Tab-separated table of C-alpha atoms and ligand atoms in Angstrom:
chain	number	residue	atom	x	y	z
A	1	UNK	CA	-5.522	-21.419	-2.497
A	2	UNK	CA	-8.112	-19.912	-4.748
A	3	UNK	CA	-9.053	-16.282	-5.049
A	4	UNK	CA	-12.401	-14.694	-5.732
A	5	UNK	CA	-13.797	-11.199	-6.625
A	6	UNK	CA	-15.319	-8.997	-3.941
A	7	UNK	CA	-18.350	-8.479	-6.277
A	8	UNK	CA	-19.453	-12.021	-6.577
A	9	UNK	CA	-18.093	-13.173	-9.852
A	10	UNK	CA	-18.225	-17.019	-10.061
A	11	UNK	CA	-14.558	-17.418	-11.197
A	12	UNK	CA	-12.026	-18.724	-8.854
A	13	UNK	CA	-8.329	-18.155	-9.815
A	14	UNK	CA	-4.840	-19.184	-8.601
A	15	UNK	CA	-2.216	-16.654	-7.546
A	16	UNK	CA	-0.082	-16.324	-10.645
A	17	UNK	CA	-3.297	-15.645	-12.686
A	18	UNK	CA	-4.309	-12.661	-10.534
A	19	UNK	CA	-0.664	-11.650	-10.112
A	20	UNK	CA	-0.724	-10.318	-13.732
A	21	UNK	CA	-4.462	-9.353	-13.805
A	22	UNK	CA	-5.235	-6.596	-11.425
A	23	UNK	CA	-8.933	-6.016	-11.175
A	24	UNK	CA	-11.321	-8.909	-11.460
A	25	UNK	CA	-13.534	-9.080	-14.554
A	26	UNK	CA	-16.557	-7.653	-12.635
A	27	UNK	CA	-14.556	-4.699	-11.424
A	28	UNK	CA	-14.210	-6.160	-7.934
A	29	UNK	CA	-10.881	-6.929	-6.149
A	30	UNK	CA	-9.359	-10.366	-5.433
A	31	UNK	CA	-9.355	-11.845	-1.977
A	32	UNK	CA	-8.492	-15.468	-0.899
A	33	UNK	CA	-11.428	-17.792	-0.521
A	34	UNK	CA	-10.391	-18.021	3.115
A	35	UNK	CA	-7.667	-16.625	5.288
A	36	UNK	CA	-5.133	-19.229	6.275
A	37	UNK	CA	-5.108	-19.640	10.073
A	38	UNK	CA	-1.894	-19.382	12.092
A	39	UNK	CA	-2.282	-21.403	15.242
A	40	UNK	CA	-0.227	-21.077	18.396
A	41	UNK	CA	2.424	-23.537	17.385
A	42	UNK	CA	2.979	-21.941	14.025
A	43	UNK	CA	3.141	-18.346	15.573
A	44	UNK	CA	5.737	-19.648	17.816
A	45	UNK	CA	7.597	-21.265	15.028
A	46	UNK	CA	7.512	-18.058	12.904
A	47	UNK	CA	8.729	-15.953	15.774
A	48	UNK	CA	11.902	-18.214	15.968
A	49	UNK	CA	12.146	-18.037	12.273
A	50	UNK	CA	12.262	-14.266	12.145
A	51	UNK	CA	14.736	-14.227	14.940
A	52	UNK	CA	17.119	-16.783	13.718
A	53	UNK	CA	16.703	-16.800	9.894
A	54	UNK	CA	15.502	-13.456	9.278
A	55	UNK	CA	12.875	-11.358	7.430
A	56	UNK	CA	13.111	-13.272	4.096
A	57	UNK	CA	12.614	-16.686	5.793
A	58	UNK	CA	9.490	-15.190	7.600
A	59	UNK	CA	8.216	-13.832	4.282
A	60	UNK	CA	8.545	-17.211	2.729
A	61	UNK	CA	6.385	-18.632	5.490
A	62	UNK	CA	3.710	-16.137	5.197
A	63	UNK	CA	3.610	-16.005	1.353
A	64	UNK	CA	3.702	-19.696	0.959
A	65	UNK	CA	0.258	-19.900	2.636
A	66	UNK	CA	-1.157	-17.799	-0.178
A	67	UNK	CA	1.034	-18.797	-3.110
A	68	UNK	CA	0.895	-22.532	-4.140
A	69	UNK	CA	1.452	-22.225	-7.885
A	70	UNK	CA	5.199	-21.376	-7.522
A	71	UNK	CA	7.501	-24.256	-6.408
A	72	UNK	CA	8.478	-23.722	-2.769
A	73	UNK	CA	12.359	-23.560	-3.518
A	74	UNK	CA	11.617	-20.858	-6.276
A	75	UNK	CA	9.542	-18.806	-3.812
A	76	UNK	CA	12.238	-19.042	-1.182
A	77	UNK	CA	14.771	-17.884	-3.538
A	78	UNK	CA	12.596	-14.898	-4.525
A	79	UNK	CA	12.160	-13.890	-1.008
A	80	UNK	CA	15.886	-14.367	-0.304
A	81	UNK	CA	16.726	-12.113	-3.287
A	82	UNK	CA	14.166	-9.404	-2.324
A	83	UNK	CA	14.636	-8.897	1.304
A	84	UNK	CA	18.368	-8.250	1.628
A	85	UNK	CA	20.467	-5.959	3.877
A	86	UNK	CA	21.834	-4.431	0.641
A	87	UNK	CA	18.407	-3.330	-0.491
A	88	UNK	CA	16.784	-2.434	2.908
A	89	UNK	CA	19.776	-1.274	4.898
A	90	UNK	CA	19.478	-3.616	7.985
A	91	UNK	CA	19.185	-7.248	8.862
A	92	UNK	CA	15.937	-6.749	10.618
A	93	UNK	CA	14.583	-5.108	7.303
A	94	UNK	CA	11.838	-3.419	9.412
A	95	UNK	CA	13.585	-2.491	12.545
A	96	UNK	CA	11.394	-1.249	15.480
A	97	UNK	CA	12.471	1.546	17.715
A	98	UNK	CA	10.804	2.721	20.944
A	99	UNK	CA	9.516	6.187	20.947
A	100	UNK	CA	7.685	7.066	24.129
A	101	UNK	CA	5.856	5.040	26.734
A	102	UNK	CA	3.891	2.367	24.931
A	103	UNK	CA	4.574	3.696	21.512
A	104	UNK	CA	7.197	2.226	19.017
A	105	UNK	CA	8.099	3.197	15.427
A	106	UNK	CA	8.360	0.411	12.897
A	107	UNK	CA	10.642	1.523	10.026
A	108	UNK	CA	9.258	0.433	6.589
A	109	UNK	CA	11.032	3.129	4.664
A	110	UNK	CA	14.654	1.953	4.305
A	111	UNK	CA	14.245	0.654	0.766
A	112	UNK	CA	15.520	2.103	-2.575
A	113	UNK	CA	12.953	4.953	-2.680
A	114	UNK	CA	12.818	5.588	1.149
A	115	UNK	CA	8.970	4.870	1.500
A	116	UNK	CA	7.073	1.805	2.565
A	117	UNK	CA	5.859	0.854	-1.009
A	118	UNK	CA	9.385	-0.628	-1.579
A	119	UNK	CA	8.287	-3.383	0.795
A	120	UNK	CA	5.911	-4.813	-1.599
A	121	UNK	CA	7.192	-3.481	-4.839
A	122	UNK	CA	10.617	-5.032	-4.691
A	123	UNK	CA	8.952	-8.408	-4.357
A	124	UNK	CA	6.536	-7.669	-7.105
A	125	UNK	CA	9.399	-6.868	-9.465
A	126	UNK	CA	10.927	-10.227	-8.858
A	127	UNK	CA	7.507	-12.012	-8.972
A	128	UNK	CA	6.664	-10.435	-12.373
A	129	UNK	CA	10.174	-11.275	-13.861
A	130	UNK	CA	9.759	-14.919	-12.676
A	131	UNK	CA	6.338	-15.379	-13.966
A	132	UNK	CA	6.861	-13.643	-17.230
A	133	UNK	CA	9.809	-15.661	-18.004
A	134	UNK	CA	8.117	-18.872	-17.162
A	135	UNK	CA	5.329	-17.855	-19.588
A	136	UNK	CA	7.617	-16.361	-22.243
A	137	UNK	CA	5.326	-13.277	-21.928
A	138	UNK	CA	5.533	-9.519	-21.767
A	139	UNK	CA	3.704	-6.970	-19.593
A	140	UNK	CA	3.128	-3.308	-19.801
A	141	UNK	CA	2.453	-1.897	-16.420
A	142	UNK	CA	0.098	1.059	-16.268
A	143	UNK	CA	-0.010	2.804	-12.880
A	144	UNK	CA	-1.271	5.843	-11.108
A	145	UNK	CA	0.755	7.529	-8.322
A	146	UNK	CA	0.778	10.508	-6.134
A	147	UNK	CA	4.405	9.912	-5.547
A	148	UNK	CA	5.609	7.022	-3.676
A	149	UNK	CA	3.869	4.110	-5.593
A	150	UNK	CA	5.394	5.369	-8.916
A	151	UNK	CA	8.947	5.654	-7.675
A	152	UNK	CA	8.664	2.328	-5.985
A	153	UNK	CA	7.378	0.602	-9.015
A	154	UNK	CA	9.981	2.340	-11.261
A	155	UNK	CA	12.828	1.359	-9.157
A	156	UNK	CA	11.457	-2.285	-8.788
A	157	UNK	CA	10.993	-2.761	-12.575
A	158	UNK	CA	13.703	-0.652	-14.240
A	159	UNK	CA	15.845	-2.690	-16.524
A	160	UNK	CA	13.710	-5.795	-16.123
A	161	UNK	CA	13.359	-7.741	-19.351
A	162	UNK	CA	9.796	-8.098	-20.722
A	163	UNK	CA	8.372	-5.294	-18.616
A	164	UNK	CA	7.601	-1.678	-19.639
A	165	UNK	CA	6.253	0.857	-16.995
A	166	UNK	CA	3.800	3.639	-17.850
A	167	UNK	CA	3.331	5.650	-14.723
A	168	UNK	CA	0.773	8.492	-14.613
A	169	UNK	CA	1.111	11.187	-11.879
A	170	UNK	CA	-0.827	14.410	-11.133
A	171	UNK	CA	1.214	17.133	-12.785
A	172	UNK	CA	3.054	19.378	-10.367
A	173	UNK	CA	1.592	17.705	-7.293
A	174	UNK	CA	4.473	15.709	-6.138
A	175	UNK	CA	7.349	16.967	-4.081
A	176	UNK	CA	10.457	18.152	-6.016
A	177	UNK	CA	12.330	15.235	-4.424
A	178	UNK	CA	9.701	12.710	-5.526
A	179	UNK	CA	9.707	14.006	-9.090
A	180	UNK	CA	13.351	13.921	-9.185
A	181	UNK	CA	13.430	10.407	-7.973
A	182	UNK	CA	11.089	9.201	-10.729
A	183	UNK	CA	11.835	11.579	-13.653
A	184	UNK	CA	15.597	11.121	-13.466
A	185	UNK	CA	15.273	7.508	-14.406
A	186	UNK	CA	16.710	7.121	-17.842
A	187	UNK	CA	15.913	3.415	-18.333
A	188	UNK	CA	14.233	2.767	-21.767
A	189	UNK	CA	11.498	0.631	-20.199
A	190	UNK	CA	10.322	3.422	-17.811
A	191	UNK	CA	7.791	6.067	-19.031
A	192	UNK	CA	6.726	9.076	-16.856
A	193	UNK	CA	3.335	10.519	-17.773
A	194	UNK	CA	2.396	13.749	-16.029
A	195	UNK	CA	-1.389	14.157	-16.236
A	196	UNK	CA	-3.232	17.612	-16.030
A	197	UNK	CA	-5.390	16.681	-12.977
A	198	UNK	CA	-5.278	15.062	-9.528
A	199	UNK	CA	-4.446	11.740	-8.386
A	200	UNK	CA	-7.877	10.330	-8.816
A	201	UNK	CA	-8.003	11.398	-12.465
A	202	UNK	CA	-4.879	9.196	-12.845
A	203	UNK	CA	-6.577	6.463	-11.084
A	204	UNK	CA	-9.704	6.821	-13.227
A	205	UNK	CA	-7.620	6.690	-16.348
A	206	UNK	CA	-5.792	3.402	-15.189
A	207	UNK	CA	-9.447	2.060	-14.629
A	208	UNK	CA	-10.793	3.111	-18.016
A	209	UNK	CA	-7.919	1.717	-19.904
A	210	UNK	CA	-8.058	-1.512	-17.871
A	211	UNK	CA	-11.828	-1.747	-18.537
A	212	UNK	CA	-11.248	-1.643	-22.301
A	213	UNK	CA	-10.539	-5.294	-22.505
A	214	UNK	CA	-9.625	-5.339	-26.153
A	215	UNK	CA	-6.962	-2.674	-25.619
A	216	UNK	CA	-5.843	-4.379	-22.342
A	217	UNK	CA	-5.373	-7.635	-24.064
A	218	UNK	CA	-3.738	-6.315	-27.202
A	219	UNK	CA	-1.157	-4.283	-25.157
A	220	UNK	CA	-0.807	-6.720	-22.320
A	221	UNK	CA	-1.648	-4.162	-19.720
A	222	UNK	CA	-1.069	-4.992	-16.049
A	223	UNK	CA	-1.089	-2.845	-12.856
A	224	UNK	CA	0.942	-2.416	-9.911
A	225	UNK	CA	-1.559	-0.183	-7.816
A	226	UNK	CA	-2.197	-1.097	-4.390
A	227	UNK	CA	-5.323	-3.185	-5.496
A	228	UNK	CA	-2.923	-5.778	-6.558
A	229	UNK	CA	-3.302	-8.783	-4.256
A	230	UNK	CA	0.508	-9.546	-4.362
A	231	UNK	CA	1.328	-6.282	-2.992
A	232	UNK	CA	-1.134	-6.422	-0.248
A	233	UNK	CA	0.029	-10.008	0.803
A	234	UNK	CA	3.725	-8.923	0.885
A	235	UNK	CA	2.700	-6.291	3.388
A	236	UNK	CA	1.175	-8.739	5.647
A	237	UNK	CA	4.719	-10.034	6.554
A	238	UNK	CA	5.779	-6.800	8.399
A	239	UNK	CA	2.884	-6.826	10.698
A	240	UNK	CA	4.279	-10.256	11.879
A	241	UNK	CA	7.803	-8.958	12.075
A	242	UNK	CA	6.655	-5.833	14.039
A	243	UNK	CA	4.571	-7.944	16.417
A	244	UNK	CA	7.607	-10.277	17.102
A	245	UNK	CA	9.850	-7.329	17.782
A	246	UNK	CA	7.480	-5.640	20.262
A	247	UNK	CA	6.477	-8.700	22.221
A	248	UNK	CA	8.285	-11.591	23.922
A	249	UNK	CA	5.223	-13.951	24.201
A	250	UNK	CA	2.534	-14.894	21.798
A	251	UNK	CA	-0.211	-14.184	24.278
A	252	UNK	CA	0.524	-10.464	24.210
A	253	UNK	CA	-1.505	-7.994	21.955
A	254	UNK	CA	-0.332	-5.038	20.078
A	255	UNK	CA	-1.945	-2.238	18.225
A	256	UNK	CA	-0.767	-0.792	14.850
A	257	UNK	CA	-1.351	2.846	13.764
A	258	UNK	CA	-1.271	3.160	9.990
A	259	UNK	CA	-0.934	6.417	7.864
A	260	UNK	CA	-3.647	5.571	5.341
A	261	UNK	CA	-4.788	6.619	1.965
A	262	UNK	CA	-5.925	3.862	-0.384
A	263	UNK	CA	-6.285	1.548	2.554
A	264	UNK	CA	-3.669	-0.842	1.165
A	265	UNK	CA	-1.322	-0.854	4.068
A	266	UNK	CA	-3.875	-1.119	6.926
A	267	UNK	CA	-5.723	-3.817	4.863
A	268	UNK	CA	-2.704	-5.933	5.185
A	269	UNK	CA	-2.952	-5.454	8.882
A	270	UNK	CA	-6.565	-6.699	8.694
A	271	UNK	CA	-5.444	-9.716	6.840
A	272	UNK	CA	-2.757	-10.444	9.374
A	273	UNK	CA	-5.384	-10.121	12.141
A	274	UNK	CA	-7.736	-12.445	10.269
A	275	UNK	CA	-4.991	-15.002	10.055
A	276	UNK	CA	-4.815	-14.880	13.875
A	277	UNK	CA	-1.944	-12.425	14.632
A	278	UNK	CA	-2.874	-11.080	18.058
A	279	UNK	CA	-3.642	-7.507	16.998
A	280	UNK	CA	-5.819	-5.465	19.333
A	281	UNK	CA	-6.437	-2.241	17.388
A	282	UNK	CA	-5.888	-1.172	13.849
A	283	UNK	CA	-5.820	2.702	13.949
A	284	UNK	CA	-6.489	4.157	10.610
A	285	UNK	CA	-4.820	7.508	10.415
A	286	UNK	CA	-5.902	10.020	7.677
A	287	UNK	CA	-4.854	13.568	6.865
A	288	UNK	CA	-7.369	16.313	5.846
A	289	UNK	CA	-8.589	13.811	3.115
A	290	UNK	CA	-10.588	11.942	5.864
A	291	UNK	CA	-12.936	9.858	3.781
A	292	UNK	CA	-11.880	6.668	5.924
A	293	UNK	CA	-12.010	8.555	9.262
A	294	UNK	CA	-15.545	9.646	8.425
A	295	UNK	CA	-16.665	6.122	7.649
A	296	UNK	CA	-15.152	4.593	10.808
A	297	UNK	CA	-16.703	7.399	12.956
A	298	UNK	CA	-19.986	7.570	11.170
A	299	UNK	CA	-20.715	4.530	9.041
A	300	UNK	CA	-21.105	6.831	5.956
A	301	UNK	CA	-18.713	6.330	3.099
A	302	UNK	CA	-18.683	9.423	1.084
A	303	UNK	CA	-16.179	9.673	-1.867
A	304	UNK	CA	-14.970	13.205	-2.628
A	305	UNK	CA	-14.748	14.947	-5.945
A	306	UNK	CA	-11.543	16.379	-7.326
A	307	UNK	CA	-12.583	19.808	-5.964
A	308	UNK	CA	-12.787	18.444	-2.424
A	309	UNK	CA	-9.547	16.641	-2.570
A	310	UNK	CA	-7.028	18.552	-0.750
A	311	UNK	CA	-3.367	18.981	-1.515
A	312	UNK	CA	-1.711	18.345	1.784
A	313	UNK	CA	1.649	18.010	3.318
A	314	UNK	CA	1.219	14.310	3.554
A	315	UNK	CA	0.523	13.964	-0.137
A	316	UNK	CA	0.797	10.260	-0.443
A	317	UNK	CA	-2.399	10.074	1.529
A	318	UNK	CA	-4.235	12.687	-0.651
A	319	UNK	CA	-7.140	10.441	-2.046
A	320	UNK	CA	-10.709	10.957	-2.525
A	321	UNK	CA	-11.791	7.323	-2.332
A	322	UNK	CA	-9.797	4.511	-0.923
A	323	UNK	CA	-9.402	1.809	-3.617
A	324	UNK	CA	-8.724	-1.130	-1.232
A	325	UNK	CA	-11.405	-0.365	1.172
A	326	UNK	CA	-13.919	-2.585	-0.753
A	327	UNK	CA	-11.893	-5.605	0.507
A	328	UNK	CA	-12.606	-4.806	4.071
A	329	UNK	CA	-16.296	-4.010	3.407
A	330	UNK	CA	-16.571	-7.528	1.754
A	331	UNK	CA	-15.393	-8.984	5.056
A	332	UNK	CA	-17.586	-6.752	7.059
A	333	UNK	CA	-20.633	-7.568	5.172
A	334	UNK	CA	-20.007	-11.393	5.583
A	335	UNK	CA	-18.475	-11.657	2.123
A	336	UNK	CA	-21.700	-10.815	0.449
A	337	UNK	CA	-20.580	-10.121	-3.182
A	338	UNK	CA	-23.980	-8.962	-4.390
A	339	UNK	CA	-24.107	-6.452	-1.466
A	340	UNK	CA	-20.620	-5.177	-2.163
A	341	UNK	CA	-21.421	-4.809	-5.836
A	342	UNK	CA	-24.584	-2.828	-4.934
A	343	UNK	CA	-22.594	-0.474	-2.760
A	344	UNK	CA	-19.541	0.070	-4.836
A	345	UNK	CA	-20.797	-0.401	-8.415
A	346	UNK	CA	-24.321	1.063	-8.071
A	347	UNK	CA	-24.736	3.357	-4.946
A	348	UNK	CA	-21.259	4.962	-5.166
A	349	UNK	CA	-21.663	5.617	-8.983
A	350	UNK	CA	-25.115	6.932	-8.664
A	351	UNK	CA	-24.879	9.005	-5.379
A	352	UNK	CA	-21.184	9.180	-4.612
A	353	UNK	CA	-21.627	7.575	-1.254
A	354	UNK	CA	-23.188	4.636	0.726
A	355	UNK	CA	-24.391	4.383	4.113
A	356	UNK	CA	-23.996	1.553	6.658
A	357	UNK	CA	-24.777	3.689	9.504
A	358	UNK	CA	-27.959	1.610	10.423
A	359	UNK	CA	-26.510	-1.675	9.312
A	360	UNK	CA	-26.087	-4.226	12.093
A	361	UNK	CA	-22.736	-4.950	10.586
A	362	UNK	CA	-21.188	-1.373	11.150
A	363	UNK	CA	-20.511	-1.694	14.863
A	364	UNK	CA	-18.596	-4.833	14.153
A	365	UNK	CA	-15.857	-2.763	12.269
A	366	UNK	CA	-14.656	-1.654	15.790
A	367	UNK	CA	-15.896	-4.497	17.913
A	368	UNK	CA	-15.016	-7.424	15.837
A	369	UNK	CA	-12.306	-6.165	13.445
A	370	UNK	CA	-10.537	-3.683	15.826
A	371	UNK	CA	-10.710	-0.744	13.655
A	372	UNK	CA	-10.496	2.848	15.167
A	373	UNK	CA	-9.561	6.061	13.286
A	374	UNK	CA	-8.381	9.559	13.560
A	375	UNK	CA	-7.490	12.530	11.493
A	376	UNK	CA	-4.495	14.757	11.461
A	377	UNK	CA	-4.129	18.349	9.946
A	378	UNK	CA	-1.217	20.264	8.645
A	379	UNK	CA	-0.961	22.091	12.157
A	380	UNK	CA	-1.126	18.583	13.823
A	381	UNK	CA	1.656	17.292	11.633
A	382	UNK	CA	3.824	20.411	12.381
A	383	UNK	CA	3.338	19.971	16.126
A	384	UNK	CA	3.846	16.318	16.173
A	385	UNK	CA	7.131	16.612	14.049
A	386	UNK	CA	8.341	19.334	16.331
A	387	UNK	CA	7.450	17.613	19.510
A	388	UNK	CA	9.081	14.340	18.499
A	389	UNK	CA	12.284	16.148	17.441
A	390	UNK	CA	12.474	18.197	20.635
A	391	UNK	CA	11.620	15.310	23.094
A	392	UNK	CA	13.355	12.508	21.513
A	393	UNK	CA	15.758	13.785	18.937
A	394	UNK	CA	13.884	11.629	16.334
A	395	UNK	CA	12.951	13.227	13.113
A	396	UNK	CA	9.833	11.784	11.425
A	397	UNK	CA	8.105	12.351	8.100
A	398	UNK	CA	4.828	14.032	7.573
A	399	UNK	CA	2.843	10.681	6.885
A	400	UNK	CA	4.413	8.985	9.985
A	401	UNK	CA	3.439	12.127	12.005
A	402	UNK	CA	-0.182	11.559	11.049
A	403	UNK	CA	0.131	8.041	12.230
A	404	UNK	CA	1.850	9.138	15.500
A	405	UNK	CA	-0.811	11.725	16.357
A	406	UNK	CA	-3.595	9.110	15.893
A	407	UNK	CA	-1.657	6.434	17.822
A	408	UNK	CA	-1.496	8.862	20.835
A	409	UNK	CA	-5.188	9.022	20.810
A	410	UNK	CA	-5.798	5.369	20.796
A	411	UNK	CA	-2.906	3.941	22.821
A	412	UNK	CA	-3.998	1.629	25.656
A	413	UNK	CA	-1.849	0.898	28.781
A	414	UNK	CA	-0.177	-2.479	28.505
A	415	UNK	CA	-0.593	-2.721	24.775
A	416	UNK	CA	2.385	-1.674	22.643
A	417	UNK	CA	1.330	0.678	19.879
A	418	UNK	CA	3.293	0.267	16.710
A	419	UNK	CA	3.289	3.349	14.384
A	420	UNK	CA	4.234	2.431	10.968
A	421	UNK	CA	6.941	4.767	9.522
A	422	UNK	CA	6.030	4.868	6.069
A	423	UNK	CA	8.505	7.351	4.636
A	424	UNK	CA	11.798	9.191	5.444
A	425	UNK	CA	11.652	12.877	6.254
A	426	UNK	CA	14.023	13.767	3.361
A	427	UNK	CA	11.177	13.077	0.933
A	428	UNK	CA	9.112	15.928	2.253
A	429	UNK	CA	11.910	18.334	3.343
A	430	UNK	CA	9.775	21.571	2.864
A	431	UNK	CA	7.349	20.683	5.737
A	432	UNK	CA	10.236	19.472	7.853
A	433	UNK	CA	11.999	22.936	7.398
A	434	UNK	CA	8.678	24.550	8.257
A	435	UNK	CA	8.301	22.589	11.496
A	436	UNK	CA	11.894	22.517	12.561
A	437	UNK	CA	13.686	25.206	10.743
A	438	UNK	CA	16.288	22.807	9.611
A	439	UNK	CA	16.789	20.432	6.561
A	440	UNK	CA	16.353	16.662	7.118
A	441	UNK	CA	19.456	14.481	6.487
A	442	UNK	CA	19.871	13.192	2.960
A	443	UNK	CA	21.323	9.788	2.345
A	444	UNK	CA	24.411	10.208	0.153
A	445	UNK	CA	22.825	8.441	-2.711
A	446	UNK	CA	20.222	11.274	-3.091
A	447	UNK	CA	22.404	14.274	-2.945
A	448	UNK	CA	21.759	16.554	-5.890
A	449	UNK	CA	18.996	14.518	-7.581
A	450	UNK	CA	16.920	17.582	-8.324
A	451	UNK	CA	19.393	18.760	-10.762
A	452	UNK	CA	19.470	15.600	-12.786
A	453	UNK	CA	18.026	15.600	-16.402
A	454	UNK	CA	14.248	14.657	-16.341
A	455	UNK	CA	12.386	12.227	-18.586
A	456	UNK	CA	8.712	12.948	-18.616
A	457	UNK	CA	5.780	13.557	-21.037
A	458	UNK	CA	2.840	15.856	-20.166
A	459	UNK	CA	-0.642	14.570	-21.121
A	460	UNK	CA	-4.321	15.806	-20.602
A	461	UNK	CA	-6.591	13.896	-18.105
A	462	UNK	CA	-7.826	11.693	-20.881
A	463	UNK	CA	-7.629	7.967	-21.089
A	464	UNK	CA	-7.482	8.064	-25.016
A	465	UNK	CA	-4.447	10.181	-24.910
A	466	UNK	CA	-2.795	7.679	-22.585
A	467	UNK	CA	-3.794	4.866	-24.644
A	468	UNK	CA	-2.340	6.479	-27.803
A	469	UNK	CA	0.953	7.017	-25.985
A	470	UNK	CA	1.048	3.434	-24.891
A	471	UNK	CA	0.344	2.119	-28.435
A	472	UNK	CA	3.150	4.343	-29.751
A	473	UNK	CA	5.578	3.049	-27.393
A	474	UNK	CA	4.783	-0.639	-27.564
A	475	UNK	CA	6.483	-1.715	-30.777
B	501	PLP	C1	1.266	5.159	-0.003
B	501	PLP	C2	1.539	5.830	1.214
B	501	PLP	C3	0.658	5.855	2.355
B	501	PLP	C4	-0.735	5.371	2.246
B	501	PLP	O1	-0.838	3.977	2.223
B	501	PLP	P1	-2.161	3.213	1.554
B	501	PLP	O2	-1.710	1.798	1.405
B	501	PLP	O3	-2.624	3.938	0.343
B	501	PLP	O4	-3.121	3.426	2.734
B	501	PLP	C5	1.084	6.427	3.548
B	501	PLP	N1	2.355	7.016	3.627
B	501	PLP	C6	3.259	6.900	2.571
B	501	PLP	C7	4.589	7.526	2.707
B	501	PLP	C8	2.976	6.315	1.431
B	501	PLP	O5	3.713	6.358	0.369
């Protein structure tokens, strides 16, 4: 299996090369040259695998289609060590529960940081450790987070030999619980950097540092942002696991409703669908930061500036541009790298937008690729959380509420709609109290974490300041 850039660069690479690399040299994102196809016999076999041998065995089946430069036995053991009941709380790993007629919740948030990013990050930590040891190399991970990515990365990498984490986050914009989760880690290899700005300033800093090739090489900078293909492919697995739990036969179709920010989660759904998983609809659910909803409704992709990026009660979806979206556009435009480069490198930089409204390809986003979308506001979120609690006694978090609102708008009779539960309510307790007048339950391991000593450095929104910090802490 070889990987290529969405922007047409001629290089082709293997999995373990792009594992440690992040962005392609031309600024594009990596995608496999083609999607492995899952035929009917394989789908049936995978259904049996998940039912009898569990999630880790299913993960091995999916991942081995994409990773052919790690010996199969090693990859199997990496999967077995990652997806355990001890780490994820259940044997199903991503248990599905019915909510209302036709709508199900798939729990992706039972890992160490109580958000779906653990699903990919726990695997990434083990993959990094494996590959670095194999090469006798070191890695300094530079990341940007609005909350969940950072804590998931730090909990996956803490204490791992050969790895340091430098995690930027927008100062004061994460929930107290999220800040406590990250900043209370005392491991020497974990560095929290609070940036005076919004999430996109953090993301821009990561891009600027990564684009300084000399610095990147000298300090062995890598990334764990959702543009990393290894994270994306790890997420493909739970689309299969959700499908197998919601259906009894492989001729059935399902829909997924996905709380979306950077388009990483739902892009994994797109990949699963391209492999042949019988997905009818992929519903992209946004909050007030509705860049993606606007695109799927109108064909115009309009990145927002910092001033138009709202701080919402589903903060892990507060983005102004969706960094994984380029992968889908590449497929939508029949994998025309020159065209993608024009849109993302030129048009977006010059005008902050591009337009596919009149392009023949745009209607295919829905007709051929199954994408629909919707938007959910703070009031919608409160109403959805309240309604779900009152009618079913089920407490959902704010991001999942956005997914559920949009799921209800797009559910079709006879097609199970799976809402991806991306976080537990305890992470966003303030909004739960606002909606329900009561505190969410807190798992025992998290009682009192806000009072723990914090380890964090404040820095301006300036790539050079971050570079200096990294240089000082890499000897
Ligand atoms: C990251 C995150 C999202 C958004 O996922 P993307 O892959 O960025 O689209 C949604 N909900 C929660 C709780 C998250 O942490």
